[in-house]
CSV table of C-alpha atoms in Angstrom, one decimal:
chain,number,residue,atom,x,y,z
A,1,UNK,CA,102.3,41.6,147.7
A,2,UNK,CA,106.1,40.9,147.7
A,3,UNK,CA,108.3,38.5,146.4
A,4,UNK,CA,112.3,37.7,147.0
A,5,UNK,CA,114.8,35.8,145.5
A,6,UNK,CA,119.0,35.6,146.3
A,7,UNK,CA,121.1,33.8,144.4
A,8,UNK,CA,124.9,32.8,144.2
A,9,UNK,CA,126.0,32.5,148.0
A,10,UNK,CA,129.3,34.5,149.1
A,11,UNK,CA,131.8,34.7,151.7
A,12,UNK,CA,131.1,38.1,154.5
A,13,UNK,CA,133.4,40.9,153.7
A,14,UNK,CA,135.6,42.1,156.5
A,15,UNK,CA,133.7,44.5,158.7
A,16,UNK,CA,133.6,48.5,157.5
A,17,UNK,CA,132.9,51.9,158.6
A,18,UNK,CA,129.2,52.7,159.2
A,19,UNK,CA,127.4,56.1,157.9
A,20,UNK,CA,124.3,56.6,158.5
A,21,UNK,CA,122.1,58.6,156.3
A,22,UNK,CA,121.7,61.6,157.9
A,23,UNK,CA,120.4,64.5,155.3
A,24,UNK,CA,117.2,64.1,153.9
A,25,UNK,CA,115.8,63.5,150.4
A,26,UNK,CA,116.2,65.8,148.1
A,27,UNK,CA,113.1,67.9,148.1
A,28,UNK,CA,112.6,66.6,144.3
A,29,UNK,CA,111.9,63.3,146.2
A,30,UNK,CA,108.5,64.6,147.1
A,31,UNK,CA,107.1,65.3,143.9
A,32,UNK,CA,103.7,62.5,142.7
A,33,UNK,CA,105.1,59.7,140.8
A,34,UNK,CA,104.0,59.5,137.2
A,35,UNK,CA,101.6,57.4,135.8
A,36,UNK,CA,102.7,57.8,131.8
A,37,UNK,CA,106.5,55.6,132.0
A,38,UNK,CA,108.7,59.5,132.8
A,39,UNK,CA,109.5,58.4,136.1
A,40,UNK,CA,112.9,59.2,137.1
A,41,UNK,CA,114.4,56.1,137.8
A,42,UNK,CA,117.7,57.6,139.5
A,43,UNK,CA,115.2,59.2,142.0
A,44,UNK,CA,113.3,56.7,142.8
A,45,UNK,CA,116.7,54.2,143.3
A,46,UNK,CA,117.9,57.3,145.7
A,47,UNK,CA,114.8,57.3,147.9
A,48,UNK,CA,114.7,53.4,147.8
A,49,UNK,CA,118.5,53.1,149.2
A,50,UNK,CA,117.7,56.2,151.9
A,51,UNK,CA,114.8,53.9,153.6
A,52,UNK,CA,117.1,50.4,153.1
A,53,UNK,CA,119.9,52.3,154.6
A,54,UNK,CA,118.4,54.0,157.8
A,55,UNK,CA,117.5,50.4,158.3
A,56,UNK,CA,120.9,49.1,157.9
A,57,UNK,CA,122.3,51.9,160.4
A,58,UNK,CA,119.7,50.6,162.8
A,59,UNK,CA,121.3,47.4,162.5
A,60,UNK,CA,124.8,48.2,162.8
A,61,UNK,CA,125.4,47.8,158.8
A,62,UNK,CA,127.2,50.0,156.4
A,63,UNK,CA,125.1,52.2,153.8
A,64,UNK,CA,124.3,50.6,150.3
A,65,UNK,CA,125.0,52.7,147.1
A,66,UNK,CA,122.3,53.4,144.0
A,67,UNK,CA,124.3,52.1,140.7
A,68,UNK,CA,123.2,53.4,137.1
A,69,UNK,CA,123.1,50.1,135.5
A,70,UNK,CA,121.1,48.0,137.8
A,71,UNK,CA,118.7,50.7,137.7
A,72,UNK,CA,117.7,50.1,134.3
A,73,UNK,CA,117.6,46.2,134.8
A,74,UNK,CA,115.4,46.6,137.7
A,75,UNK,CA,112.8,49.3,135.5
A,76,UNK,CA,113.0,47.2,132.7
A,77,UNK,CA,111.8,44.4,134.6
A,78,UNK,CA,108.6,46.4,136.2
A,79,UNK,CA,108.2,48.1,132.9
A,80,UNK,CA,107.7,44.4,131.6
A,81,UNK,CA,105.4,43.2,134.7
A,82,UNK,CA,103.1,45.8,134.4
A,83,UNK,CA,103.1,45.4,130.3
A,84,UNK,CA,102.5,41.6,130.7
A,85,UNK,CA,100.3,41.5,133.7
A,86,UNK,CA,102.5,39.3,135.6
A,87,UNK,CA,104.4,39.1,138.8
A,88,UNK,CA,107.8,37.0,139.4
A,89,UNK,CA,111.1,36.8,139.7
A,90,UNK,CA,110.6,34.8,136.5
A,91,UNK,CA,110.0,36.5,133.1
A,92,UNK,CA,108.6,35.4,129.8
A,93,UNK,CA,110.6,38.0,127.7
A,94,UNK,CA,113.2,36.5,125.7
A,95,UNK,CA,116.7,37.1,126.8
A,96,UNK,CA,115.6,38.1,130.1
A,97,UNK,CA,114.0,35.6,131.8
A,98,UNK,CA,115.8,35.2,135.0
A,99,UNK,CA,117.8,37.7,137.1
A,100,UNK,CA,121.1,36.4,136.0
A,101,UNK,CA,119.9,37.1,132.2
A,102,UNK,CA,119.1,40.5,133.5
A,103,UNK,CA,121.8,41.6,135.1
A,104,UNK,CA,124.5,39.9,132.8
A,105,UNK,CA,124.1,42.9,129.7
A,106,UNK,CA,124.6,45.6,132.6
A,107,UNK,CA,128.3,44.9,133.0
A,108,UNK,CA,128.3,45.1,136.6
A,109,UNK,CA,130.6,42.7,138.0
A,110,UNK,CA,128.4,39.7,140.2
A,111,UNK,CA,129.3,37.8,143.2
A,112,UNK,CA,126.2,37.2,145.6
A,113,UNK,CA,122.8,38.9,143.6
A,114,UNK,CA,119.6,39.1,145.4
A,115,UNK,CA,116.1,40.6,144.2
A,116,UNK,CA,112.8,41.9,146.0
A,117,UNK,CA,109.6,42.7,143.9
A,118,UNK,CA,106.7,44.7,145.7
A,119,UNK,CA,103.6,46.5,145.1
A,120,UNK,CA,101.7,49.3,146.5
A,121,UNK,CA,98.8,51.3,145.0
A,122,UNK,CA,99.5,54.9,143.4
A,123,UNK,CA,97.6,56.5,146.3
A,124,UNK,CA,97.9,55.9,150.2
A,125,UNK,CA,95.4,53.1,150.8
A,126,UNK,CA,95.1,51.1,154.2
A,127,UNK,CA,94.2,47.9,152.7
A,128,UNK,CA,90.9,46.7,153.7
A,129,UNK,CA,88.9,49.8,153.7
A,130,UNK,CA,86.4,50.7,152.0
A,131,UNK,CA,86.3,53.7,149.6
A,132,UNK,CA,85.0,55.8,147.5
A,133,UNK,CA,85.3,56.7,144.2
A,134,UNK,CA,85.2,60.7,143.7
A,135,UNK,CA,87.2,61.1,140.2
A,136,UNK,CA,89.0,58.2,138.7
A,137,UNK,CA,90.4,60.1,136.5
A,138,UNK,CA,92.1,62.3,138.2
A,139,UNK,CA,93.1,59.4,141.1
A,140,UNK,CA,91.1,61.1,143.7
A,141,UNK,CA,89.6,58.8,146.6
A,142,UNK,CA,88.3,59.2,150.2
A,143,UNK,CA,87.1,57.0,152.9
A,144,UNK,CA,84.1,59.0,152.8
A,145,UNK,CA,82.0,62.5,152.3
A,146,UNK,CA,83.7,63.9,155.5
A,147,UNK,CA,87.3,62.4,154.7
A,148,UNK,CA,90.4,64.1,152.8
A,149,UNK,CA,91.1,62.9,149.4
A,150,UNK,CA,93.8,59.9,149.7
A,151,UNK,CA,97.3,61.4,149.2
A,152,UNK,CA,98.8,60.6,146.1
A,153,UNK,CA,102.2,58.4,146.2
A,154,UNK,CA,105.5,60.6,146.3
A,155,UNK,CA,108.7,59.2,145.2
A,156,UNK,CA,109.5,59.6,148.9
A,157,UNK,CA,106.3,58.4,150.6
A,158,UNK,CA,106.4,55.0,147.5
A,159,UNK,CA,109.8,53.7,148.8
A,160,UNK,CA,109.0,54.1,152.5
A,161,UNK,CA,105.9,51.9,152.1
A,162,UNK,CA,107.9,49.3,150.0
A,163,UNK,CA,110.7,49.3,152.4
A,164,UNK,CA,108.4,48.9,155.3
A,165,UNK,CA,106.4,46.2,153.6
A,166,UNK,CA,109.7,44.4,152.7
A,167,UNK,CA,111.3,44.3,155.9
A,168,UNK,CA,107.9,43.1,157.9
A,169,UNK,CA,108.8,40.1,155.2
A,170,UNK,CA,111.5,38.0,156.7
A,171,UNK,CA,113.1,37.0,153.4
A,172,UNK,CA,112.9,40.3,152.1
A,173,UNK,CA,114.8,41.5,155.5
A,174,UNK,CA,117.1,39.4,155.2
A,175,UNK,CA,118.2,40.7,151.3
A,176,UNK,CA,117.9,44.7,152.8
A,177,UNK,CA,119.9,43.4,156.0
A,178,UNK,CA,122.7,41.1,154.3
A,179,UNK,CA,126.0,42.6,155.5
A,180,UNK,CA,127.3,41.5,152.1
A,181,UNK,CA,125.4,43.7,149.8
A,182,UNK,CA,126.8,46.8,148.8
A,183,UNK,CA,125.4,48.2,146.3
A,184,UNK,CA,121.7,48.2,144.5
A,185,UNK,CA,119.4,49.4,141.8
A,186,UNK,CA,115.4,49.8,141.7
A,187,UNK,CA,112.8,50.8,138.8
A,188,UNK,CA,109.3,50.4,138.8
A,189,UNK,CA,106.5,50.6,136.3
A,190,UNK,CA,102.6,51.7,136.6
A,191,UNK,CA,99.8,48.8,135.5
A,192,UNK,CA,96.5,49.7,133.9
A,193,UNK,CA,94.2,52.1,136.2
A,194,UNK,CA,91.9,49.2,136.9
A,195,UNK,CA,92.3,49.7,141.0
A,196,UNK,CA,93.1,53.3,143.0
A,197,UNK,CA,94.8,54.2,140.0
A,198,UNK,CA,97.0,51.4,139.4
A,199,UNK,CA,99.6,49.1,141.6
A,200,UNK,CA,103.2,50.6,141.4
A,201,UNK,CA,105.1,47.4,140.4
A,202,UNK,CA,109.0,47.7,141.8
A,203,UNK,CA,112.0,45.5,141.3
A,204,UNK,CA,115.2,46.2,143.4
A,205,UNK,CA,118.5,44.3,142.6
A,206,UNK,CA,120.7,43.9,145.1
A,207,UNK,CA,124.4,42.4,144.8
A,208,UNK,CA,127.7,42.6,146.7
């Protein structure tokens, strides 16, 4: 499931210099994402920009940048999904309950602001499959007695499904491919090990 929102419309910036991310992730990138809130939101931002920039170079667009402070909007905002049970652009905490609330205590300057939520499970599912259960606990799963355990999510392999999921979504495209962004921040939070042991909940901010 994803959602999008963009707000504040702003004039295109004159055309710049492309770079395309050529390095890979940091080897760091492919440790499992934790399910107890130490996720290292700097990572995570790092491998989301990576994916949302190799899709920018593909389009002839120049690389977005990972900032601090939009970071911790974006994981406070998952951190209070996944606490609440609820999944919007729209939040019922006090003092942040829109994205302009959110990202007015960073300090970050705003023009044009945009915003894409997404989920994914914390192992590799193929929706629609059935499964089995072989220790909950412990988030292993198979399709079967004769079928490897379901890889758990990487910080690396979690931002390539999102990004994937988000551009086969044409409003979500549109926010990863908007020549005026430049810069973004992402968090997400863990919900109760209910399902596949739990839906990673993300936010990603993006503004120019």
């Amino acid at each position: 499931m994803f959602k999008t929102l963009t707000l504040l419309a702003a004039l295109a910036l004159p055309g710049a210099a492309i770079a395309c991310p050529t390095a890979p992730l940091t080897p760091r990138a492919q440790a499992e994402l934790p399910r107890d809130g130490s996720q290292d939101r700097s990572l995570f931002s790092l491998a989301l920009a990576h994916y949302v920039n190799v899709e920018r170079c593909a389009n002839d667009l120049p690389p977005i940048a990972a900032i601090p402070a939009l970071n911790a909007a974006a994981d406070a905002h998952s951190r209070d999904m996944a606490r609440l049970d609820f999944f919007d652009h729209m939040s019922p905490v006090a003092g942040r309950e829109t994205l302009v609330d959110r990202l007015r205590a960073t300090g970050v300057s705003l023009s044009l602001v945009a915003e894409n939520l997404g989920q994914t499970f914390m192992v590799d599912y193929q929706t629609g499959r059935q499964y089995s259960i072989v220790d909950a606990a412990q988030c292993a799963f198979s399709y079967g007695p004769d079928t490897d355990l379901m890889a758990r999510r990487t910080y690396d392999s979690a931002a390539q499904a999102l990004v994937a999921g988000w551009m086969d979504s044409p409003p979500h495209r549109r926010n990863l491919l908007d020549p005026k962004i430049t810069r973004h921040g992402a968090g997400f939070a863990v919900t109760q090990p209910d399902t596949l042991c739990g839906r990673i909940v993300a936010t990603q901010v993006l503004i120019q």
